[in-house]
Coordinates of C-alpha atoms in Angstrom, one line a residue:
Chain U
M1 CA 70.9 3.7 67.4
L2 CA 70.7 7.1 68.7
T3 CA 73.1 8.9 71.4
L4 CA 71.7 11.6 73.3
K5 CA 72.5 13.9 76.1
R6 CA 70.0 14.9 78.9
L7 CA 69.7 16.8 81.9
D8 CA 70.7 14.7 85.2
L9 CA 69.0 15.3 88.4
A10 CA 72.1 17.3 89.7
D11 CA 71.4 19.7 86.8
A12 CA 67.5 19.9 87.7
Q13 CA 68.4 21.0 91.2
V14 CA 70.9 23.9 90.0
L15 CA 68.1 24.8 87.7
I16 CA 65.5 25.1 90.5
A17 CA 67.9 26.7 92.9
G18 CA 68.5 29.5 90.5
A19 CA 64.8 30.0 89.8
K20 CA 64.2 30.0 93.7
A21 CA 66.7 32.4 94.4
K22 CA 65.0 34.9 91.7
A23 CA 61.5 34.1 93.0
M24 CA 62.7 35.0 96.4
E25 CA 64.3 38.2 95.5
I26 CA 61.3 39.3 93.7
G27 CA 59.1 38.1 96.3
V28 CA 57.0 35.7 94.6
P29 CA 56.4 31.9 95.7
M30 CA 56.6 29.8 92.5
C31 CA 56.1 26.1 91.4
I32 CA 58.9 25.3 89.4
A33 CA 59.2 22.1 87.4
V34 CA 62.3 20.4 85.4
T35 CA 61.6 18.0 82.6
D36 CA 64.4 15.9 80.4
E37 CA 64.8 16.1 76.8
S38 CA 62.0 13.6 76.4
C39 CA 59.3 15.7 78.2
N40 CA 59.4 13.7 81.1
L41 CA 59.5 15.3 84.8
L42 CA 62.8 15.2 86.5
A43 CA 62.2 17.6 89.5
F44 CA 59.5 19.7 90.8
E45 CA 59.2 22.1 93.8
R46 CA 56.3 24.2 95.0
M47 CA 57.7 27.2 97.0
D48 CA 55.7 27.8 100.3
G49 CA 52.6 30.3 99.0
A50 CA 52.8 29.1 95.5
K51 CA 49.3 28.5 93.7
I52 CA 47.7 25.1 93.4
P53 CA 46.8 25.2 89.5
S54 CA 50.5 26.3 89.2
I55 CA 51.8 22.9 90.3
T56 CA 50.3 21.5 86.7
I57 CA 50.8 24.5 84.8
A58 CA 54.8 24.7 85.7
I59 CA 54.9 20.9 84.6
D60 CA 53.3 21.7 81.6
K61 CA 55.4 24.7 80.7
S62 CA 58.4 22.6 81.1
Y63 CA 57.0 19.8 79.1
T64 CA 55.6 22.2 76.2
A65 CA 59.5 24.1 76.0
S66 CA 61.0 20.5 76.0
G67 CA 58.8 19.6 73.4
I68 CA 58.6 22.5 71.1
R69 CA 62.3 23.1 71.8
K70 CA 61.4 27.0 72.3
P71 CA 60.2 29.2 75.0
T72 CA 56.7 28.7 75.5
H73 CA 55.5 32.5 74.9
E74 CA 56.7 32.1 71.4
L75 CA 54.0 29.7 70.9
G76 CA 51.6 32.4 72.2
E77 CA 52.7 34.7 69.5
A78 CA 52.0 31.8 66.8
S79 CA 48.7 30.7 68.3
Q80 CA 46.9 34.0 68.5
P81 CA 43.5 34.2 66.7
G82 CA 44.2 34.3 62.9
K83 CA 47.8 33.1 63.2
P84 CA 49.1 29.6 62.2
A85 CA 49.1 27.6 65.3
Y86 CA 45.8 28.9 66.6
G87 CA 44.1 26.2 68.8
I88 CA 47.3 24.8 69.8
S89 CA 46.9 25.1 73.4
S90 CA 44.2 22.5 73.9
T91 CA 46.1 19.8 71.9
V92 CA 47.9 17.0 74.0
S93 CA 45.2 17.1 76.6
G94 CA 45.9 20.5 77.0
R95 CA 49.2 20.0 78.1
M96 CA 50.6 22.7 75.5
V97 CA 51.2 26.0 77.5
V98 CA 51.3 29.1 75.4
F99 CA 52.3 31.6 77.7
A100 CA 55.7 32.7 79.4
G101 CA 57.3 30.8 82.0
G102 CA 58.6 27.5 80.0
V103 CA 62.1 27.8 78.5
P104 CA 64.2 25.1 77.0
V105 CA 67.8 24.4 78.3
V106 CA 70.2 24.4 75.3
V107 CA 73.7 22.7 75.6
D108 CA 76.1 22.7 72.6
G109 CA 73.1 23.7 70.4
G110 CA 70.8 20.7 71.5
I111 CA 67.8 20.6 73.7
V112 CA 68.9 18.6 76.8
G113 CA 65.5 19.5 78.8
A114 CA 63.3 22.4 80.3
I115 CA 62.5 24.5 83.1
G116 CA 58.7 25.7 83.8
V117 CA 57.8 28.1 86.3
S118 CA 54.3 29.3 87.3
S119 CA 52.5 31.2 89.9
G120 CA 53.3 34.8 89.2
S121 CA 52.4 37.0 86.1
P122 CA 53.8 35.2 83.3
A123 CA 56.7 38.2 82.9
Q124 CA 57.7 37.2 86.5
D125 CA 57.5 33.4 85.6
L126 CA 59.7 33.9 82.6
E127 CA 62.4 36.2 84.6
V128 CA 62.3 33.0 87.3
A129 CA 62.7 30.7 84.7
E130 CA 65.8 32.2 82.9
A131 CA 67.4 32.9 86.3
G132 CA 67.3 29.0 86.6
I133 CA 68.9 28.7 83.4
K134 CA 71.5 31.4 83.8
A135 CA 72.5 29.4 87.1
L136 CA 72.8 26.1 85.5
L137 CA 74.9 27.7 82.4
Q138 CA 77.3 29.2 84.7
T139 CA 78.2 25.9 86.4
D140 CA 79.0 24.0 83.3
Chain B
M1 CA 37.1 28.4 110.0
L2 CA 39.7 25.6 110.1
T3 CA 43.3 26.1 111.2
L4 CA 45.7 23.4 109.9
K5 CA 49.0 22.2 109.6
R6 CA 50.8 20.7 107.0
L7 CA 54.2 20.1 105.2
D8 CA 56.4 23.0 104.1
L9 CA 58.8 22.7 101.3
A10 CA 61.7 22.6 103.7
D11 CA 59.9 19.5 105.2
A12 CA 59.6 17.9 101.7
Q13 CA 63.2 18.5 101.2
V14 CA 64.0 16.5 104.3
L15 CA 61.8 13.8 103.5
I16 CA 63.1 13.4 99.9
A17 CA 66.8 13.7 101.2
G18 CA 66.2 10.8 104.1
A19 CA 64.5 8.7 101.1
K20 CA 67.2 9.5 98.6
A21 CA 69.9 8.6 101.1
K22 CA 68.5 5.1 101.7
A23 CA 67.9 4.6 97.9
M24 CA 71.5 5.1 97.3
E25 CA 72.4 2.5 100.2
I26 CA 70.2 -0.1 98.8
G27 CA 71.4 0.9 95.3
V28 CA 67.9 1.6 93.6
P29 CA 67.4 5.1 91.8
M30 CA 63.9 6.1 92.9
C31 CA 61.2 8.7 91.7
I32 CA 60.1 10.2 95.3
A33 CA 57.2 12.7 95.8
V34 CA 55.9 14.6 98.6
T35 CA 52.2 16.0 98.9
D36 CA 50.6 18.1 101.6
E37 CA 47.6 17.2 103.7
S38 CA 45.3 18.4 100.9
C39 CA 46.8 15.8 98.2
N40 CA 48.7 18.5 96.2
L41 CA 52.0 17.9 95.0
L42 CA 54.8 19.9 97.1
A43 CA 58.2 18.1 95.6
F44 CA 59.3 15.6 93.5
E45 CA 62.8 14.2 92.4
R46 CA 63.7 11.3 89.7
M47 CA 67.1 10.1 90.6
D48 CA 69.1 9.4 87.7
G49 CA 68.2 5.7 86.2
A50 CA 64.5 5.7 88.0
K51 CA 61.8 4.5 85.8
I52 CA 59.6 6.7 83.5
P53 CA 55.9 5.1 84.8
S54 CA 57.2 5.6 88.3
I55 CA 57.0 9.4 87.8
T56 CA 53.1 9.1 88.1
I57 CA 53.3 6.2 90.2
A58 CA 55.3 8.0 93.0
I59 CA 53.2 11.1 92.7
D60 CA 50.0 9.0 93.1
K61 CA 51.3 7.0 95.7
S62 CA 51.7 10.1 97.6
Y63 CA 48.5 11.5 96.7
T64 CA 46.7 8.1 97.8
A65 CA 48.6 8.0 101.1
S66 CA 47.7 11.8 101.9
G67 CA 44.1 11.0 100.8
I68 CA 43.4 7.8 102.7
R69 CA 45.8 8.8 105.5
K70 CA 47.1 5.4 105.8
P71 CA 49.9 3.6 103.9
T72 CA 49.1 2.7 100.5
H73 CA 49.7 -1.0 101.0
E74 CA 46.8 -1.2 103.7
L75 CA 44.7 -0.1 100.8
G76 CA 46.0 -3.2 98.9
E77 CA 45.0 -5.4 101.6
A78 CA 41.5 -3.8 101.6
S79 CA 41.0 -4.1 98.1
Q80 CA 41.8 -7.9 97.4
P81 CA 38.8 -9.7 95.5
G82 CA 36.1 -10.2 98.2
K83 CA 37.2 -7.5 100.2
P84 CA 35.3 -4.2 101.1
A85 CA 37.3 -2.0 98.9
Y86 CA 37.7 -4.2 96.0
G87 CA 38.0 -1.9 92.8
I88 CA 39.2 1.2 94.4
S89 CA 42.3 1.0 92.6
S90 CA 40.9 2.2 89.3
T91 CA 38.9 5.0 91.0
V92 CA 40.0 8.7 90.9
S93 CA 41.2 7.9 87.3
G94 CA 43.2 5.5 88.3
R95 CA 45.2 7.6 90.9
M96 CA 44.4 5.4 94.0
V97 CA 47.5 3.2 94.3
V98 CA 47.1 0.0 96.6
F99 CA 50.4 -1.1 96.7
A100 CA 53.3 -0.6 99.1
G101 CA 55.5 2.8 98.7
G102 CA 53.0 5.5 99.8
V103 CA 53.1 6.4 103.7
P104 CA 51.3 9.4 105.5
V105 CA 53.4 11.7 107.8
V106 CA 51.6 12.2 111.0
V107 CA 52.5 15.0 113.5
D108 CA 50.7 15.4 116.9
G109 CA 48.2 12.5 115.5
G110 CA 47.3 14.3 112.3
I111 CA 48.1 13.9 108.7
V112 CA 50.4 16.7 107.3
G113 CA 51.3 15.2 103.9
A114 CA 52.7 12.0 102.7
I115 CA 55.7 10.5 100.9
G116 CA 55.3 8.3 97.7
V117 CA 58.4 6.4 96.3
S118 CA 58.4 3.9 93.1
S119 CA 61.1 2.3 91.0
G120 CA 62.1 -0.5 93.0
S121 CA 60.2 -3.8 94.2
P122 CA 57.0 -2.3 96.5
A123 CA 59.0 -3.6 99.5
Q124 CA 62.0 -1.4 98.3
D125 CA 59.8 1.6 97.7
L126 CA 58.1 1.2 101.3
E127 CA 61.8 1.0 102.9
V128 CA 62.7 4.0 101.1
A129 CA 59.7 6.2 101.9
E130 CA 59.9 5.1 105.7
A131 CA 63.5 6.3 105.6
G132 CA 62.4 9.7 104.7
I133 CA 60.1 10.0 107.3
K134 CA 62.5 8.8 110.0
A135 CA 64.5 11.6 108.7
L136 CA 61.7 14.3 109.0
L137 CA 60.6 13.0 112.3
Q138 CA 64.3 13.0 114.1
T139 CA 64.7 16.7 112.9
D140 CA 61.5 18.1 114.6
Chain K
M1 CA 74.3 15.5 81.9
L2 CA 73.5 12.2 81.3
T3 CA 74.3 10.4 77.8
L4 CA 72.0 7.7 76.8
K5 CA 71.4 5.3 73.6
R6 CA 68.0 4.7 72.2
L7 CA 66.3 3.1 69.2
D8 CA 66.0 5.2 66.1
L9 CA 63.3 4.7 63.5
A10 CA 65.2 2.4 61.4
D11 CA 65.7 0.2 64.3
A12 CA 61.8 0.4 64.9
Q13 CA 61.2 -0.7 61.4
V14 CA 63.4 -3.7 61.9
L15 CA 61.7 -4.5 65.0
I16 CA 58.3 -4.1 63.4
A17 CA 59.2 -6.3 60.2
G18 CA 60.7 -8.9 62.0
A19 CA 57.1 -9.0 64.1
K20 CA 54.8 -8.7 61.2
A21 CA 56.8 -11.9 59.5
K22 CA 55.9 -13.8 62.4
A23 CA 52.5 -12.5 62.3
M24 CA 51.9 -13.5 59.0
E25 CA 53.5 -17.0 59.6
I26 CA 50.9 -17.9 62.2
G27 CA 48.2 -16.3 60.4
V28 CA 47.1 -13.3 63.1
P29 CA 47.1 -9.9 62.0
M30 CA 48.4 -7.7 64.7
C31 CA 49.0 -4.3 65.9
I32 CA 52.5 -3.5 66.7
A33 CA 54.0 -0.6 68.4
V34 CA 57.7 0.5 69.2
T35 CA 58.5 2.9 72.1
D36 CA 62.0 4.6 72.9
E37 CA 63.7 4.2 76.4
S38 CA 61.8 7.3 77.5
C39 CA 58.6 5.3 76.5
N40 CA 57.5 7.8 73.9
L41 CA 55.9 6.1 70.8
L42 CA 58.5 5.7 67.8
A43 CA 56.6 3.5 65.2
F44 CA 53.1 1.9 65.0
E45 CA 51.5 -0.3 62.6
R46 CA 47.9 -1.9 62.5
M47 CA 47.9 -5.0 60.1
D48 CA 44.8 -5.5 57.9
G49 CA 42.3 -7.2 60.2
A50 CA 43.9 -6.3 63.7
K51 CA 41.6 -5.2 66.5
I52 CA 40.7 -1.8 67.3
P53 CA 41.6 -1.8 71.2
S54 CA 44.9 -3.5 70.1
I55 CA 45.8 0.1 68.7
T56 CA 46.1 1.2 72.4
I57 CA 47.1 -2.0 74.1
A58 CA 49.9 -2.6 71.7
I59 CA 51.2 0.9 72.2
D60 CA 50.7 0.8 76.2
K61 CA 52.5 -2.9 76.2
S62 CA 55.4 -1.0 74.5
Y63 CA 55.0 2.1 77.0
T64 CA 54.8 -0.6 79.8
A65 CA 57.9 -2.7 78.8
S66 CA 60.3 0.2 78.2
G67 CA 59.1 1.5 81.6
I68 CA 59.6 -1.4 83.7
R69 CA 62.2 -2.8 81.7
K70 CA 60.8 -6.2 81.9
P71 CA 58.3 -8.3 79.8
T72 CA 54.7 -7.3 80.6
H73 CA 54.0 -10.6 81.7
E74 CA 56.2 -10.5 84.7
L75 CA 54.2 -7.7 86.0
G76 CA 51.2 -9.9 85.5
E77 CA 52.8 -12.4 88.1
A78 CA 53.6 -9.9 90.2
S79 CA 50.2 -8.0 90.2
Q80 CA 48.0 -11.3 90.8
P81 CA 45.5 -10.9 94.1
G82 CA 47.8 -11.0 97.1
K83 CA 50.8 -10.1 95.2
P84 CA 53.0 -7.1 95.6
A85 CA 52.2 -4.9 92.9
Y86 CA 48.7 -6.0 93.0
G87 CA 46.6 -2.8 91.5
I88 CA 49.5 -1.6 89.3
S89 CA 47.2 -2.5 86.1
S90 CA 44.9 0.6 86.6
T91 CA 48.2 3.1 87.5
V92 CA 49.4 5.8 84.9
S93 CA 45.8 6.2 83.5
G94 CA 45.4 2.5 82.8
R95 CA 48.5 2.5 80.7
M96 CA 50.3 -0.3 82.7
V97 CA 49.7 -3.5 80.7
V98 CA 50.2 -6.8 82.8
F99 CA 49.8 -9.4 80.3
A100 CA 52.0 -10.9 77.6
G101 CA 52.9 -8.9 74.7
G102 CA 55.5 -6.3 75.6
V103 CA 58.9 -6.9 75.6
P104 CA 62.1 -4.4 76.2
V105 CA 64.8 -4.1 73.9
V106 CA 68.0 -4.6 75.5
V107 CA 71.3 -3.6 74.0
D108 CA 74.7 -3.8 75.7
G109 CA 72.9 -4.4 79.2
G110 CA 70.6 -1.2 78.9
I111 CA 67.1 -0.7 77.6
V112 CA 66.9 1.2 74.5
G113 CA 63.2 0.8 74.0
A114 CA 60.6 -1.6 73.9
I115 CA 58.0 -3.5 71.4
G116 CA 54.5 -3.9 72.1
V117 CA 52.2 -6.5 70.3
S118 CA 48.4 -6.8 70.5
S119 CA 45.2 -8.5 68.6
G120 CA 46.1 -12.3 69.1
S121 CA 46.2 -14.4 72.5
P122 CA 49.1 -13.1 74.9
A123 CA 50.8 -16.2 73.9
Q124 CA 50.7 -15.3 70.3
D125 CA 51.4 -11.6 71.1
L126 CA 54.6 -12.4 73.0
E127 CA 55.7 -14.8 70.1
V128 CA 55.3 -12.1 67.6
A129 CA 57.2 -9.4 70.0
E130 CA 59.9 -11.8 70.4
A131 CA 60.3 -12.4 66.6
G132 CA 60.7 -8.6 66.3
I133 CA 63.4 -8.5 68.7
K134 CA 65.2 -11.4 67.2
A135 CA 64.9 -9.5 63.9
L136 CA 66.8 -6.7 65.5
L137 CA 69.6 -8.3 67.4
Q138 CA 70.4 -10.2 64.5
T139 CA 71.0 -7.1 62.3
D140 CA 73.3 -5.6 65.1
Chain E
M1 CA 24.2 -3.1 55.9
L2 CA 27.0 -0.8 54.6
T3 CA 30.0 -1.5 52.6
L4 CA 32.7 0.9 52.7
K5 CA 36.1 1.4 51.3
R6 CA 39.2 2.3 53.6
L7 CA 43.0 2.7 53.4
D8 CA 44.8 -0.6 54.2
L9 CA 48.1 -0.7 56.0
A10 CA 50.0 -0.7 52.5
D11 CA 48.3 2.3 51.5
A12 CA 49.2 4.0 54.8
Q13 CA 52.8 2.8 54.0
V14 CA 52.7 4.8 50.8
L15 CA 51.3 7.9 52.4
I16 CA 54.1 7.9 55.1
A17 CA 57.0 7.3 52.5
G18 CA 55.7 9.9 50.1
A19 CA 55.4 12.2 53.3
K20 CA 58.9 11.2 54.6
A21 CA 60.7 12.0 51.2
K22 CA 59.1 15.4 51.3
A23 CA 60.2 15.8 55.1
M24 CA 63.7 15.0 54.3
E25 CA 63.7 17.2 51.0
I26 CA 62.7 20.2 53.2
G27 CA 65.0 19.0 56.2
V28 CA 62.5 18.9 58.9
P29 CA 62.0 15.5 60.9
M30 CA 58.4 14.9 61.1
C31 CA 55.8 12.9 63.2
I32 CA 53.3 11.2 60.5
A33 CA 50.2 9.5 61.3
V34 CA 47.6 7.6 59.3
T35 CA 44.1 7.0 60.3
D36 CA 41.5 5.2 58.7
E37 CA 37.9 6.3 57.7
S38 CA 36.7 5.4 61.2
C39 CA 39.4 7.7 62.7
N40 CA 41.5 4.7 64.0
L41 CA 45.0 4.9 63.8
L42 CA 46.5 2.5 61.0
A43 CA 50.3 3.5 61.0
F44 CA 52.8 6.1 62.7
E45 CA 56.1 6.9 62.6
R46 CA 58.3 9.5 64.3
M47 CA 61.3 10.5 62.3
D48 CA 64.7 10.8 64.3
G49 CA 64.6 14.5 65.8
A50 CA 60.9 14.9 65.5
K51 CA 59.3 16.6 68.5
I52 CA 57.5 14.7 71.4
P53 CA 54.3 16.4 71.7
S54 CA 53.9 16.0 67.8
I55 CA 53.5 12.3 68.2
T56 CA 50.2 12.9 69.7
I57 CA 49.4 16.1 67.6
A58 CA 50.2 14.2 64.3
I59 CA 47.9 11.5 65.4
D60 CA 45.0 13.7 66.6
K61 CA 45.5 15.9 63.4
S62 CA 44.9 12.7 61.3
Y63 CA 42.1 11.8 63.5
T64 CA 40.7 15.1 62.9
A65 CA 41.0 15.1 59.2
S66 CA 39.2 11.6 58.9
G67 CA 36.4 12.8 61.3
I68 CA 35.5 16.3 59.9
R69 CA 36.4 15.1 56.2
K70 CA 38.3 18.2 55.6
P71 CA 41.7 19.7 56.0
T72 CA 42.6 20.6 59.5
H73 CA 43.1 24.1 58.8
E74 CA 39.6 24.5 57.4
L75 CA 38.4 24.0 60.7
G76 CA 40.7 26.7 61.8
E77 CA 39.2 29.1 59.6
A78 CA 35.9 28.2 61.1
S79 CA 36.9 28.3 64.8
Q80 CA 38.0 31.7 64.9
P81 CA 36.5 34.0 67.6
G82 CA 33.3 35.0 66.3
K83 CA 32.9 32.1 63.6
P84 CA 30.5 29.3 64.0
A85 CA 32.9 26.5 65.3
Y86 CA 34.6 28.6 67.7
G87 CA 35.5 26.4 70.7
I88 CA 35.8 23.1 68.7
S89 CA 39.3 23.0 69.6
S90 CA 39.0 21.6 72.8
T91 CA 36.3 19.2 72.4
V92 CA 36.9 15.3 72.3
S93 CA 39.2 16.0 75.0
G94 CA 41.4 18.3 73.1
R95 CA 41.7 15.8 70.2
M96 CA 40.4 18.2 67.6
V97 CA 43.4 20.1 65.9
V98 CA 42.2 23.1 64.1
F99 CA 45.8 24.1 62.4
A100 CA 47.1 22.6 59.3
G101 CA 48.7 19.4 59.0
G102 CA 45.8 17.0 58.7
V103 CA 44.6 16.0 55.3
P104 CA 42.0 13.6 54.3
V105 CA 42.5 10.9 51.6
V106 CA 39.6 10.9 49.0
V107 CA 39.1 8.2 46.6
D108 CA 36.1 8.1 44.3
G109 CA 34.6 10.9 46.1
G110 CA 34.5 9.7 49.3
I111 CA 36.8 9.7 52.4
V112 CA 39.0 6.4 53.1
G113 CA 41.0 7.9 55.8
A114 CA 43.5 10.7 56.6
I115 CA 47.1 11.6 57.2
G116 CA 48.4 14.1 59.8
V117 CA 52.0 15.4 60.2
S118 CA 53.6 17.4 62.9
S119 CA 57.0 18.9 63.9
G120 CA 57.4 21.7 61.7
S121 CA 55.7 24.7 61.1
P122 CA 51.7 24.5 60.1
A123 CA 52.6 25.3 56.6
Q124 CA 55.7 22.7 56.5
D125 CA 53.4 20.0 58.3
L126 CA 50.6 20.5 55.6
E127 CA 53.1 20.5 52.7
V128 CA 54.6 17.0 53.8
A129 CA 50.9 15.5 54.5
E130 CA 49.9 16.8 50.9
A131 CA 53.3 14.8 49.5
G132 CA 52.0 11.5 51.2
I133 CA 48.5 12.2 49.6
K134 CA 50.3 12.7 46.1
A135 CA 52.3 9.7 46.6
L136 CA 49.4 7.6 47.3
L137 CA 47.1 8.7 44.5
Q138 CA 49.9 8.4 42.0
T139 CA 50.0 4.6 42.7
D140 CA 46.4 4.1 42.3

């Protein structure tokens, strides 16, 4: 039997609140998703004005970052044409997102979940995701 | 050109808070989803201990109630064997949910979105969804 | 942060070995799947002669039993025409299986995963699933 | 009427055991899948600590290698931008995997199935898959 740690809903709300504060600061309404360490959705918010496809993209960025245990943009580098993971973006029914905005949450060296953000540029999405993680780790 | 009314994220949070309060009162952790009048997801929370398939079922109950503009259990009645909507539960890639727990939000006679709840019995899910709607309408 | 228990691969192998022994005893080759408490697949075996659709059905029975935390046949009773969960079998992309053969694994009062069996009659599938669980609980 | 040869479950277990031994040797927990010559799943194991999206990716690598009768990375070369099979990775609902880790099993010049491995780097996945095949062919 394994024993493991995962984000709870209160953690997810701290992640989302931190991300939303940054999204408001930079003036870009975002879709923000949090998954647990098993890649299952914990919480989601679409800020007023955020984009519709970003609902799915935010959820899947979070899924991907939980799953690969790395920020999604690292998969982007590894999946360029000619690189070892080329083609991974269409696996798992297209749920593997390979651009910036999905970031795992690491506690005591283990992955406990991830946050995924979408609706701005990938750089903005990543900035907002990282603000969420910073908010959570400060409260721990 | 159409002008329409829809739930904003603040409304969705009131719906979810009202539903969560009832879920805690009856001691059943729930998945709670809110969609807008266009059937797109606005917000979602999985309470600690809620069930994994209920993530999808709550979102799809909310989708269904926004879409048909009726509580999901009314579709259940209409889709019994021999009834006019028999078979509708497997349409839209199985997203049409025909049992209790999805309820539209009606403002000034028009649908502005819906709430979907899953993880308890259908009767509990409905009770929790209605508590969410009551919380929203009281604040207006 | 939550702390939880789940089946490991060694547990899954004990479940499958116990199920296979019963399947051989009754002379029905089976597909046997084990998922963890988050509904993700841990292990799967298709015995020589087992049926092809049963690959998916066994995996989805295991998914369902982990997710609803009850044997799948209880969902069958609750989803008959006129019953509260009528229509649930087509939710979650049709992954919710409502006939016998999926059984959760309960340790210390909590769900740690599930086994799903398919290829025989539902009664045979259930008998084989329960033999797997018996094998695991005897070793603990 | 055709008569064909395919892996049986015992063969699949030898493939998986060989792959697991290599995965432990290199210290990377893996998802390991075996499909038969008809691309249908025979056996699957997720080692403790392996990644969740790799469940699907391992199964689909095995599917792809059985299907195209070549290692998946050869499809990667053929599907680079400007190459003849460009775009194949998103066909078959995204099940065609074009990076390393899926390898067909060839007996007497014919394909009898395939192994798919995922959770490490593509190079590690391939090394583990080949160790599985080596284990099987040595026992014949």
